Coordinates of C-alpha atoms in Angstrom, one line a residue:
M134 CA -57.1 109.3 30.4
A135 CA -58.4 108.9 33.9
T136 CA -56.1 109.1 37.0
L137 CA -55.6 106.1 39.3
H138 CA -57.8 107.9 41.9
E139 CA -60.6 108.4 39.3
Q140 CA -60.4 104.9 38.1
V141 CA -60.5 103.2 41.5
K142 CA -63.1 105.6 43.0
G143 CA -65.5 105.7 40.0
W144 CA -67.4 102.9 38.4
H145 CA -66.6 101.4 35.0
E146 CA -69.1 100.9 32.2
G147 CA -69.8 97.3 33.1
E148 CA -70.5 98.0 36.7
R149 CA -72.8 100.9 35.9
A150 CA -74.7 98.6 33.4
I151 CA -75.2 96.0 36.1
H152 CA -76.5 98.6 38.6
T153 CA -79.0 99.7 36.0
L154 CA -80.0 96.2 35.1
L155 CA -80.6 95.2 38.7
K156 CA -82.1 98.6 39.6
V157 CA -79.8 99.4 42.5
P158 CA -78.5 103.0 43.2
T159 CA -74.9 102.0 43.8
S160 CA -73.5 104.1 40.8
S161 CA -74.9 107.3 42.5
R162 CA -72.3 107.1 45.3
E163 CA -68.5 106.9 45.4
N164 CA -66.9 103.5 45.0
P165 CA -65.7 102.4 48.5
T166 CA -62.6 100.7 47.1
N167 CA -59.4 102.3 48.5
V168 CA -56.5 103.6 46.4
G169 CA -53.4 101.7 47.2
L170 CA -52.8 99.5 50.4
S171 CA -53.4 101.0 53.8
W172 CA -51.3 99.6 56.7
S173 CA -54.5 98.4 58.3
H174 CA -55.4 96.5 55.4
G175 CA -51.8 95.3 55.0
D176 CA -52.1 93.8 58.6
R177 CA -55.2 91.9 57.7
V178 CA -53.5 90.4 54.6
S179 CA -50.7 89.3 56.9
A180 CA -52.9 87.7 59.3
S181 CA -54.6 85.6 56.6
P182 CA -53.1 82.2 55.8
L183 CA -54.6 82.1 52.2
V184 CA -54.5 84.4 49.2
A185 CA -56.4 83.5 46.0
I186 CA -54.6 85.2 43.1
G187 CA -55.8 85.9 39.5
T188 CA -54.2 86.9 36.3
V189 CA -54.7 86.3 32.6
D190 CA -52.7 84.1 30.1
E191 CA -51.2 85.0 26.6
Q192 CA -54.8 84.3 25.2
G193 CA -56.4 86.8 27.6
R194 CA -58.1 84.1 29.6
P195 CA -58.5 84.6 33.4
W196 CA -57.0 82.1 35.7
T197 CA -57.2 81.7 39.6
S198 CA -55.0 79.9 42.0
I199 CA -54.6 79.6 45.8
W200 CA -51.4 80.2 47.6
G201 CA -50.2 80.2 51.4
G202 CA -51.0 77.8 54.1
E203 CA -49.7 79.9 57.0
R204 CA -50.0 83.4 58.4
N205 CA -47.5 86.0 57.3
F206 CA -46.6 84.3 54.1
A207 CA -47.9 87.5 52.5
R208 CA -46.8 90.8 54.0
Q209 CA -46.8 94.6 53.3
I210 CA -43.1 95.6 52.7
S211 CA -43.6 99.2 51.8
H212 CA -46.3 101.6 51.0
D213 CA -48.7 100.1 48.6
R214 CA -46.4 97.0 48.0
L215 CA -47.0 93.5 49.0
A216 CA -44.7 90.4 49.0
M217 CA -45.7 86.8 48.9
A218 CA -43.6 83.6 49.3
S219 CA -45.5 80.3 48.9
L220 CA -45.0 76.7 47.7
V221 CA -46.7 76.2 44.4
D222 CA -47.2 73.4 41.9
K223 CA -44.7 74.4 39.4
C224 CA -46.0 72.2 36.5
H225 CA -49.8 72.8 36.6
D226 CA -50.6 76.0 38.4
P227 CA -52.2 78.2 35.8
V228 CA -51.2 81.4 37.5
V229 CA -47.6 80.3 37.6
K230 CA -47.7 79.5 33.9
S231 CA -49.5 82.8 33.0
L232 CA -46.7 84.8 34.8
G233 CA -44.1 82.7 32.8
L234 CA -42.4 81.3 36.0
D235 CA -43.0 77.8 34.9
R236 CA -40.2 78.0 32.3
L237 CA -37.5 78.2 34.9
A238 CA -35.3 75.2 35.3
D239 CA -35.1 73.2 38.5
G240 CA -33.2 75.3 41.1
E241 CA -32.9 78.3 38.9
V242 CA -33.9 81.6 40.2
G243 CA -35.5 83.7 37.5
Q244 CA -37.9 86.7 37.4
T245 CA -40.6 88.3 35.4
S246 CA -41.5 92.0 35.7
G247 CA -43.4 94.7 33.8
D248 CA -47.1 95.9 34.0
K249 CA -48.8 92.5 34.1
A250 CA -52.2 93.0 35.9
I251 CA -52.9 90.9 38.9
S252 CA -55.5 90.6 41.6
A253 CA -55.9 88.8 44.9
L254 CA -58.1 88.0 47.7
S255 CA -56.6 87.5 51.1
I256 CA -58.9 85.2 53.4
D257 CA -58.8 84.1 57.0
L258 CA -61.5 81.4 57.2
E259 CA -61.3 81.2 61.0
S260 CA -62.3 84.9 61.4
R261 CA -64.1 85.2 58.0
D262 CA -61.9 88.2 57.3
R263 CA -61.0 88.9 53.6
V264 CA -59.4 91.8 51.7
K265 CA -59.5 92.4 47.9
L266 CA -56.4 93.6 46.2
A267 CA -55.6 94.6 42.6
G268 CA -52.6 96.0 40.9
K269 CA -49.5 95.2 38.8
V270 CA -46.8 92.7 39.2
V271 CA -43.4 94.3 40.3
V272 CA -41.1 91.3 40.2
G273 CA -41.6 87.5 40.4
A274 CA -39.2 84.4 41.0
L275 CA -39.6 80.8 41.3
V276 CA -37.0 79.2 43.5
G277 CA -36.7 75.4 43.0
R278 CA -36.5 72.9 45.8
P279 CA -33.7 70.4 45.9
N280 CA -34.7 67.0 44.3
D281 CA -38.3 68.2 43.7
K282 CA -39.3 68.8 40.1
A283 CA -42.9 69.5 41.0
V284 CA -43.0 72.0 43.8
S285 CA -41.1 75.2 44.0
Q286 CA -41.5 78.3 46.0
V287 CA -42.9 81.4 44.3
Q288 CA -41.8 84.8 45.3
L289 CA -43.8 87.6 44.1
A290 CA -44.1 91.4 44.7
F291 CA -46.8 93.6 43.4
Q292 CA -47.8 97.2 43.5
V293 CA -51.3 97.4 45.0
E294 CA -53.3 100.1 43.2
E295 CA -56.6 99.3 44.9
S296 CA -57.9 97.4 48.0
L297 CA -61.3 96.7 49.8
G298 CA -62.3 94.9 52.9
N299 CA -65.2 92.6 52.4
C300 CA -68.0 91.4 54.6
P301 CA -68.0 87.8 56.1
K302 CA -71.2 86.5 54.6
Y303 CA -71.3 83.0 53.1
L304 CA -67.9 81.9 54.4
N305 CA -67.8 78.6 56.3
K306 CA -65.2 78.5 59.0
K307 CA -62.1 76.5 58.5
V308 CA -58.7 76.0 60.3
I309 CA -56.0 76.1 57.7
W310 CA -52.5 74.5 58.0
A311 CA -49.6 74.2 55.7
H312 CA -49.1 71.1 53.7
L313 CA -46.2 69.9 51.4
P314 CA -48.2 68.9 48.1
S315 CA -47.3 66.1 45.8
P316 CA -49.1 67.3 42.6
Q317 CA -50.4 64.7 40.1
L318 CA -52.2 65.7 37.0
V319 CA -55.5 63.8 36.7
S320 CA -56.9 65.5 33.7
S321 CA -56.4 68.7 31.5
S322 CA -59.1 68.1 29.0
L323 CA -63.0 68.0 28.8
P324 CA -65.3 66.7 29.8
L325 CA -64.6 67.1 33.6
P326 CA -63.2 63.9 35.3
K327 CA -65.3 62.1 37.9
E328 CA -63.0 63.5 40.6
A329 CA -63.8 67.0 39.5
I330 CA -67.6 66.3 39.6
S331 CA -67.3 64.8 43.1
L332 CA -65.3 67.9 44.2
L333 CA -68.1 70.2 42.9
A334 CA -70.6 68.2 44.8
K335 CA -68.9 68.9 48.1
A336 CA -67.4 72.4 47.6
D337 CA -68.7 75.1 49.7
L338 CA -66.2 77.6 48.5
F339 CA -64.5 78.7 45.3
F340 CA -62.5 81.7 44.0
L341 CA -63.0 83.5 40.8
S342 CA -61.2 86.1 38.7
S343 CA -62.3 88.5 36.1
T344 CA -61.2 91.5 34.2
N345 CA -62.7 94.4 32.4
G346 CA -59.6 94.8 30.2
Q347 CA -57.9 97.4 32.4
T348 CA -58.0 96.1 36.0
M349 CA -58.6 92.7 37.5
D350 CA -60.9 91.3 40.4
T351 CA -60.5 88.1 42.5
N352 CA -63.3 87.3 44.9
H353 CA -64.9 84.3 46.5
R354 CA -68.3 82.6 46.3
G355 CA -69.5 80.5 49.3
G356 CA -72.6 78.6 50.3
P357 CA -73.8 75.2 51.3
P358 CA -71.8 72.3 50.0
G359 CA -72.7 71.7 46.3
F360 CA -74.1 75.1 45.7
M361 CA -72.3 75.1 42.4
R362 CA -74.4 72.8 40.1
V363 CA -73.4 70.9 37.0
I364 CA -75.9 71.6 34.1
S365 CA -74.1 69.2 31.7
N366 CA -70.7 67.5 31.4
T367 CA -70.3 65.9 27.9
D368 CA -67.6 65.8 25.3
P369 CA -67.1 69.2 23.5
S370 CA -69.0 69.1 20.2
P371 CA -67.2 69.0 16.9
G372 CA -67.6 72.8 16.6
G373 CA -65.5 73.4 19.7
V374 CA -68.5 74.2 22.0
S375 CA -67.9 72.9 25.6
G376 CA -70.2 70.3 27.0
A377 CA -69.1 71.2 30.5
V378 CA -71.6 73.8 31.7
L379 CA -72.0 74.9 35.4
I380 CA -74.1 77.4 37.3
Y381 CA -74.1 79.1 40.7
P382 CA -76.6 81.5 42.4
E383 CA -75.5 84.9 43.1
Y384 CA -76.7 85.6 46.8
S385 CA -77.5 88.9 48.2
G386 CA -74.3 90.9 48.8
N387 CA -72.9 94.4 49.1
R388 CA -74.4 95.5 45.7
L389 CA -71.1 96.8 44.3
Y390 CA -71.4 94.0 41.6
Q391 CA -67.6 94.4 40.8
T392 CA -67.3 90.8 39.5
L393 CA -70.6 91.0 37.5
G394 CA -69.6 94.4 36.1
N395 CA -66.4 92.9 34.7
L396 CA -68.3 89.8 33.3
H397 CA -70.9 92.3 31.6
T398 CA -68.0 93.9 29.9
N399 CA -65.9 90.8 29.4
P400 CA -67.6 87.4 30.0
L401 CA -64.3 85.5 30.5
I402 CA -63.8 84.0 34.0
G403 CA -61.2 81.9 35.8
L404 CA -62.0 79.7 38.9
A405 CA -60.1 77.7 41.4
I406 CA -62.1 75.2 43.5
P407 CA -60.2 73.6 46.4
D408 CA -60.7 70.5 48.4
F409 CA -59.7 71.4 51.8
D410 CA -59.5 67.7 53.0
T411 CA -57.1 66.4 50.2
S412 CA -55.4 69.4 48.7
D413 CA -57.0 68.5 45.3
V414 CA -57.9 71.4 43.1
L415 CA -60.0 72.1 39.9
Y416 CA -58.8 75.1 37.8
L417 CA -61.4 76.2 35.2
T418 CA -61.5 79.0 32.7
G419 CA -64.5 79.8 30.4
T420 CA -67.1 82.2 29.5
T421 CA -70.0 83.3 31.4
E422 CA -73.8 84.3 31.0
L423 CA -75.6 86.4 33.6
L424 CA -79.0 85.1 34.2
V425 CA -81.6 87.5 35.8
G426 CA -85.2 87.0 37.2
D427 CA -87.2 84.2 35.6
T428 CA -84.3 83.2 33.4
A429 CA -82.2 82.4 36.6
A430 CA -85.2 80.6 38.2
A431 CA -85.6 78.5 35.1
Y432 CA -82.3 76.9 36.0
L433 CA -82.4 77.2 39.8
P434 CA -85.7 77.6 41.7
H435 CA -86.0 80.5 44.0
T436 CA -83.0 82.3 42.4
K437 CA -83.2 85.7 41.0
L438 CA -79.6 86.1 39.9
A439 CA -77.2 83.4 38.7
V440 CA -74.0 82.9 36.6
K441 CA -73.8 80.2 34.0
I442 CA -70.3 79.2 33.1
T443 CA -69.4 77.3 29.9
V444 CA -66.0 75.8 30.7
R445 CA -63.3 76.2 27.9
S446 CA -60.3 74.6 29.6
A447 CA -60.0 72.5 32.8
I448 CA -57.1 71.1 34.9
F449 CA -57.7 68.9 37.8
V450 CA -54.7 68.1 39.9
K451 CA -54.6 65.7 42.8
D452 CA -52.7 67.1 46.1
G453 CA -51.9 70.3 44.2
L454 CA -52.3 72.9 46.9
P455 CA -50.0 73.9 49.7
F456 CA -52.6 73.8 52.5
R457 CA -55.4 71.7 54.0
G458 CA -58.2 72.7 56.3
T459 CA -60.5 71.3 59.0
P460 CA -64.1 72.4 58.6
G461 CA -65.8 74.5 61.3
E462 CA -69.0 76.4 61.7
F463 CA -71.1 77.0 58.6
S464 CA -72.2 80.6 57.7
P465 CA -75.6 81.5 59.3
Y466 CA -76.2 83.4 56.0
N467 CA -76.1 80.3 53.8
P468 CA -79.4 79.8 52.0
P469 CA -80.7 76.4 51.6
L470 CA -79.1 74.4 48.7
R471 CA -80.8 75.2 45.4
K472 CA -80.8 72.3 42.9
L473 CA -81.4 72.5 39.2
T474 CA -84.9 72.4 37.9
T475 CA -83.7 68.9 36.3
E476 CA -83.0 67.7 39.8
A477 CA -86.1 69.1 41.6
P478 CA -89.7 70.1 40.8
A479 CA -90.0 72.7 38.0
P480 CA -90.0 76.2 39.2
L481 CA -93.2 78.5 39.2
S482 CA -93.0 82.0 38.3
A483 CA -93.8 84.6 40.9
S484 CA -94.6 87.1 38.2
K485 CA -97.4 85.0 36.9
P486 CA -99.8 83.8 39.8
A487 CA -102.3 81.3 38.8
A488 CA -104.8 82.1 41.6
T489 CA -105.3 83.9 44.8
A490 CA -105.7 82.1 48.2
T491 CA -107.6 84.0 51.0
L492 CA -107.2 82.8 54.6
V493 CA -110.6 81.9 56.1
G494 CA -109.9 79.7 58.9
K495 CA -107.3 78.6 61.4
T496 CA -107.3 75.7 63.9
S497 CA -104.8 75.0 66.5
L498 CA -104.2 71.3 66.8
S499 CA -101.3 71.1 69.1
P500 CA -98.8 73.6 70.7
T501 CA -96.8 73.6 67.5
I502 CA -99.3 72.5 64.7
S503 CA -102.1 74.3 63.1
R504 CA -104.6 73.8 60.2
F505 CA -105.0 76.7 58.0
T506 CA -108.1 76.9 55.4
F507 CA -108.0 79.0 52.4
S508 CA -110.6 79.8 49.8
L509 CA -109.2 79.6 46.2
A510 CA -110.1 82.0 43.3
F511 CA -108.5 81.5 40.0
N512 CA -107.4 84.7 38.2
N513 CA -108.5 83.2 34.8
P514 CA -111.4 80.9 35.2
K515 CA -110.5 79.3 31.7
E516 CA -107.3 78.2 33.3
K517 CA -108.9 76.7 36.4
R518 CA -107.1 73.6 37.5
L519 CA -107.5 71.8 40.8
W520 CA -104.9 69.8 42.6
N521 CA -104.6 66.0 42.6
P522 CA -105.0 64.2 46.0
G523 CA -101.6 64.3 47.8
Q524 CA -100.1 67.2 45.8
H525 CA -98.6 70.4 47.2
I526 CA -99.3 74.1 46.6
T527 CA -96.9 76.9 46.2
L528 CA -97.8 80.2 47.9
D529 CA -95.8 83.6 47.5
F530 CA -95.6 85.4 50.9
G531 CA -93.2 88.0 49.5
G532 CA -95.7 90.8 49.5
E533 CA -96.3 90.3 53.1
L534 CA -92.8 89.6 54.5
D535 CA -90.1 90.9 52.1
N536 CA -88.8 94.1 53.6
G537 CA -86.3 94.7 50.8
W538 CA -82.5 94.7 50.5
A539 CA -80.1 94.6 53.5
H540 CA -76.4 94.2 53.4
M541 CA -76.0 92.4 56.8
K542 CA -78.8 91.2 59.2
N543 CA -77.3 89.2 62.1
S544 CA -80.8 89.0 63.8
D545 CA -82.1 87.1 60.9
P546 CA -79.3 86.2 58.4
Q547 CA -81.6 83.8 56.3
S548 CA -83.8 86.6 55.3
L549 CA -81.3 88.2 53.0
N550 CA -81.9 85.5 50.3
D551 CA -85.4 84.5 51.3
D552 CA -88.0 85.1 48.5
Y553 CA -90.7 83.9 51.0
V554 CA -92.1 81.4 48.4
R555 CA -93.3 78.3 50.3
T556 CA -94.6 74.9 49.3
F557 CA -97.1 73.1 51.5
T558 CA -98.7 69.7 51.1
I559 CA -102.5 70.1 50.7
S560 CA -104.1 68.0 53.5
N561 CA -107.6 67.7 52.0
S562 CA -109.0 66.2 48.8
P563 CA -110.2 68.6 46.0
P564 CA -114.0 69.2 45.9
S565 CA -115.9 66.5 44.3
N566 CA -118.7 68.9 43.0
A567 CA -117.5 71.4 40.4
E568 CA -120.1 73.9 41.8
Q569 CA -118.6 73.8 45.4
E570 CA -116.6 76.6 46.8
I571 CA -113.1 75.6 46.4
K572 CA -111.1 75.4 49.7
F573 CA -107.8 73.9 50.5
E574 CA -106.2 73.1 53.9
I575 CA -102.6 73.1 54.8
T576 CA -101.5 71.5 58.1
A577 CA -98.1 72.8 59.3
R578 CA -95.8 73.0 62.2
K579 CA -94.6 76.4 63.3
H580 CA -91.2 76.8 61.8
G581 CA -89.7 79.9 60.2
P582 CA -90.9 83.3 59.2
V583 CA -93.9 82.1 57.0
T584 CA -95.6 79.8 59.5
G585 CA -94.9 82.2 62.2
F586 CA -96.7 84.8 60.3
L587 CA -99.7 82.7 59.8
W588 CA -99.7 81.7 63.4
G589 CA -99.9 85.3 64.4
Y590 CA -102.4 86.4 61.8
H591 CA -105.8 87.4 63.3
I592 CA -108.9 86.4 61.4
S593 CA -111.8 88.7 62.1
P594 CA -114.7 90.5 60.2
S595 CA -113.0 93.8 60.7
A596 CA -109.5 92.7 59.8
A597 CA -108.1 93.0 56.4
R598 CA -108.3 89.8 54.4
L599 CA -105.0 87.9 53.9
E600 CA -104.7 87.2 50.2
I601 CA -101.7 85.3 48.9
P602 CA -100.7 84.7 45.3
V603 CA -100.9 81.0 44.2
L604 CA -98.0 80.0 42.0
G605 CA -99.4 76.6 41.1
F606 CA -99.6 73.0 42.3
G607 CA -97.1 70.2 42.1
G608 CA -95.9 66.8 43.4
E609 CA -94.8 63.6 42.0
E610 CA -97.6 61.4 40.4
N611 CA -95.9 58.3 41.8
F612 CA -96.5 59.4 45.4
R613 CA -100.2 58.7 44.9
L614 CA -101.2 55.5 46.7
I615 CA -104.2 54.7 44.5
G616 CA -103.5 54.1 40.9
T617 CA -100.0 52.7 41.5
G618 CA -101.1 49.0 41.2
K619 CA -103.5 47.1 43.4
E620 CA -101.3 44.0 43.5
K621 CA -99.2 45.3 46.4
Q622 CA -100.1 46.3 49.9
K623 CA -99.4 50.1 50.3
V624 CA -97.6 51.0 53.6
F625 CA -97.4 54.8 54.3
V626 CA -94.8 55.7 56.8
A627 CA -95.1 59.3 58.3
G628 CA -93.1 61.4 60.8
G629 CA -95.1 64.2 62.3
V630 CA -96.7 66.4 59.7
G631 CA -95.4 64.1 57.1
I632 CA -98.9 62.6 57.4
T633 CA -100.3 65.5 55.2
P634 CA -99.9 63.8 51.8
F635 CA -101.8 60.8 53.2
L636 CA -104.5 63.1 54.4
G637 CA -105.0 64.4 51.0
Q638 CA -105.6 61.0 49.7
V639 CA -108.0 59.6 52.4
R640 CA -111.2 60.0 50.4
E641 CA -109.6 58.4 47.4
I642 CA -108.4 55.4 49.5
A643 CA -111.9 55.0 51.1
A644 CA -113.4 54.6 47.7
T645 CA -111.4 51.6 46.8
D646 CA -110.7 48.1 48.2
H647 CA -106.7 48.7 48.2
E648 CA -104.9 47.3 51.2
V649 CA -103.3 50.3 52.9
E650 CA -101.5 50.5 56.2
L651 CA -100.5 53.8 58.0
I652 CA -97.4 53.7 60.3
W653 CA -97.1 57.2 62.1
S654 CA -94.5 58.3 64.3
L655 CA -95.4 61.3 66.5
R656 CA -94.4 63.3 69.6
A657 CA -96.8 62.8 72.5
D658 CA -97.2 66.5 72.7
D659 CA -99.0 66.3 69.3
L660 CA -101.7 63.9 70.7
P661 CA -104.5 66.5 69.9
F662 CA -103.3 66.6 66.3
A663 CA -103.3 62.7 66.1
R664 CA -106.9 62.6 67.6
D665 CA -108.1 65.3 65.2
V666 CA -106.7 63.5 62.2
L667 CA -108.0 60.0 63.0
G668 CA -111.3 61.3 64.2
R669 CA -112.3 63.6 61.5
N670 CA -111.3 61.5 58.5
E671 CA -114.0 58.8 58.0
G672 CA -111.9 57.2 55.3
I673 CA -109.2 56.2 57.8
K674 CA -111.4 53.5 59.3
K675 CA -110.6 51.5 56.2
V676 CA -106.8 51.7 56.8
K677 CA -104.8 49.7 59.4
V678 CA -103.3 52.4 61.6
R679 CA -100.3 52.0 64.0
L680 CA -99.4 55.1 66.0
F681 CA -95.9 55.4 67.7
L682 CA -95.7 58.1 70.4
S683 CA -92.4 59.2 71.7
G684 CA -92.0 61.4 74.9
G685 CA -94.2 61.4 78.1
C686 CA -97.8 62.8 78.3
G687 CA -99.5 64.3 81.3
E688 CA -103.1 63.9 82.4
A689 CA -104.5 65.8 79.4
G690 CA -102.5 63.6 77.2
K691 CA -103.8 60.4 78.8
A692 CA -107.3 61.6 78.1
E693 CA -106.5 62.2 74.5
M694 CA -104.8 58.7 74.4
A695 CA -107.9 57.0 75.7
K696 CA -110.0 58.7 72.9
I697 CA -107.6 57.6 70.2
K698 CA -107.5 54.0 71.6
G699 CA -111.2 53.9 71.3
L700 CA -111.1 54.5 67.5
E701 CA -111.7 51.6 65.2
G702 CA -108.6 50.1 63.7
V703 CA -106.0 52.1 65.5
K704 CA -103.2 50.6 67.5
V705 CA -101.2 52.9 69.7
E706 CA -97.6 52.3 71.0
M707 CA -95.9 54.4 73.6
R708 CA -92.4 53.8 72.1
R709 CA -90.2 54.8 69.2
L710 CA -90.6 53.2 65.8
T711 CA -88.3 50.3 65.1
K712 CA -87.0 48.5 62.0
K713 CA -89.3 45.5 62.7
D714 CA -92.3 47.8 63.0
V715 CA -91.7 49.1 59.6
Q716 CA -90.8 45.9 57.7
G717 CA -93.4 43.8 59.7
D718 CA -93.6 40.0 59.7
W719 CA -97.2 39.3 59.0
F720 CA -97.3 40.4 55.4
D721 CA -95.5 38.9 52.3
K722 CA -92.7 41.4 51.8
E723 CA -92.8 40.8 48.0
R724 CA -96.3 42.4 48.1
K725 CA -95.5 45.7 49.9
K726 CA -94.7 49.1 48.5
Y727 CA -93.7 51.9 50.9
F728 CA -94.5 55.5 50.8
L729 CA -92.3 57.6 53.1
C730 CA -92.8 61.3 54.2
A731 CA -90.6 62.5 57.1
G732 CA -87.9 64.9 58.0
V733 CA -84.3 64.5 56.8
G734 CA -83.0 62.5 59.8
M735 CA -86.0 60.0 60.0
M736 CA -85.9 59.7 56.1
K737 CA -82.3 58.5 56.2
V738 CA -83.1 55.9 58.9
L739 CA -86.1 54.6 57.1
R740 CA -84.3 54.3 53.8
G741 CA -81.6 52.3 55.5
W742 CA -84.1 50.0 57.1
L743 CA -85.9 49.5 53.7
E744 CA -82.9 49.0 51.4
G745 CA -83.8 46.7 48.7
E746 CA -87.6 47.3 49.1
E747 CA -89.9 49.3 46.7
V748 CA -89.9 52.7 48.1
V749 CA -91.3 56.1 47.0
S750 CA -90.5 59.1 49.2
E751 CA -91.2 62.8 49.7
S752 CA -89.3 65.0 52.0
F753 CA -90.2 68.4 53.6
E754 CA -87.4 70.0 51.4
Y755 CA -89.4 71.4 48.5

């Protein structure tokens, strides 16, 4: 039988299996987990106002709860021994129940002792400090409060057998304060109640516990609000299969994979999802499935590793936690929110590129906007498929920009979870002649590593050709102006480079007698871009164009302005766009259909202005 030191400093079978599966060399070195609890780790635990705590119930199911509310509620009392005293929900806290403490009468002091496995994670959301702990319960007691049948004080001591300080990634800062809860059970059955679904949509942090059968692990997962997605939430089937299925992405971490190692050995998991605004809490226990590579991306685009959870039991308690929190700074390491494929365009497999795009031209249109021209060669001519006007193309720049794994990278935190797969709207129509060389254009503003890379790439006969895998084309069919009914006037409202879906459809528009209006809001600095767009696209002459420019322009800008004003059918306004400009008053509103493409802020304003109107939109957040 392995000694405690051998158990803690080695890797168990599940961890080694995950290291092999994910092709990481972690098993070749000693486990960095410490034996016991050092005084320095004990000080960090004491400084933390919260501790997530995990154990298993009589059925072997893991559960997680969250205790605390103020600093020093947990403290080191002797070598390798920790004590905690916290208010708890006596009736519904699953960890209290699993420790047998809920059976104590009101006001009675009782205890439980033995070799009950327990794990914990102390966490300070102001400093983003956290320490993982695991060991055995020494003694526990529940001290009732006078005239309070719902809330008691838990007093717990446990022998810490292992501890590990963790990195601060994916923790969004919060200021925590103590709160006297008034627990009310909302639901203890499936499907999840609407209150639980609402909590999942806003949650940016949850805690999870797992076990390999010998020791336990409690940790956190954090990210942008709503990063845990709901695959389904229906009544359990007659066979007992849960209809509540969740999924979350596993972001780049320290590559120890202690949680995933446990789940590989034993797929059971227990979660606690807190609402820091209201003290509401969702407790879950269920079974997991680890998803790797294309299997993960089939649920969550741009995700290489994910955990799918089938919920077996759930408890939602209103005002059940002894703390609340005020939100602070989001973690700079948070990737963009990844929605399910059922909520967003279907993912494209980076392992199966459809074609190769070669950069053949670059034109600067303004200080921050350029047009890039690519030639397109399909890897299998029999699978040749061109884009439809207004669609986007997905390109994989990983081969050029991915520098491999790094644990921390404060200079560029977003790069840790960046697959460098990008989607751009194609700003030209497909070739009309099948014999023509296939070229596509993307018009983009310089923003982020991929466009920065394109900006800096030098095209010359002596330079190596830039060849990028093409994963495919996409885009909503209902965003096409032509083919969506002639009976209504089409109004396309664009912000900045949001003009690009319109440009891809100009030739199609020019070939019809559809009534189309373009309303374009642009910064004055981008006047050369506007002149290029309006001057080089003959089809725009059939469109009523109103251009709204914000910000001042110098002498060069005035010269550009004069050229634009000289174009047929173009009206220029040196002011910001208003609600009246968009709604108009010279057309019958019942005959209008709006197409919107703009950044998040402008899109929100436009949707507010056009509430009740027929609106189709496309954002920059592919």
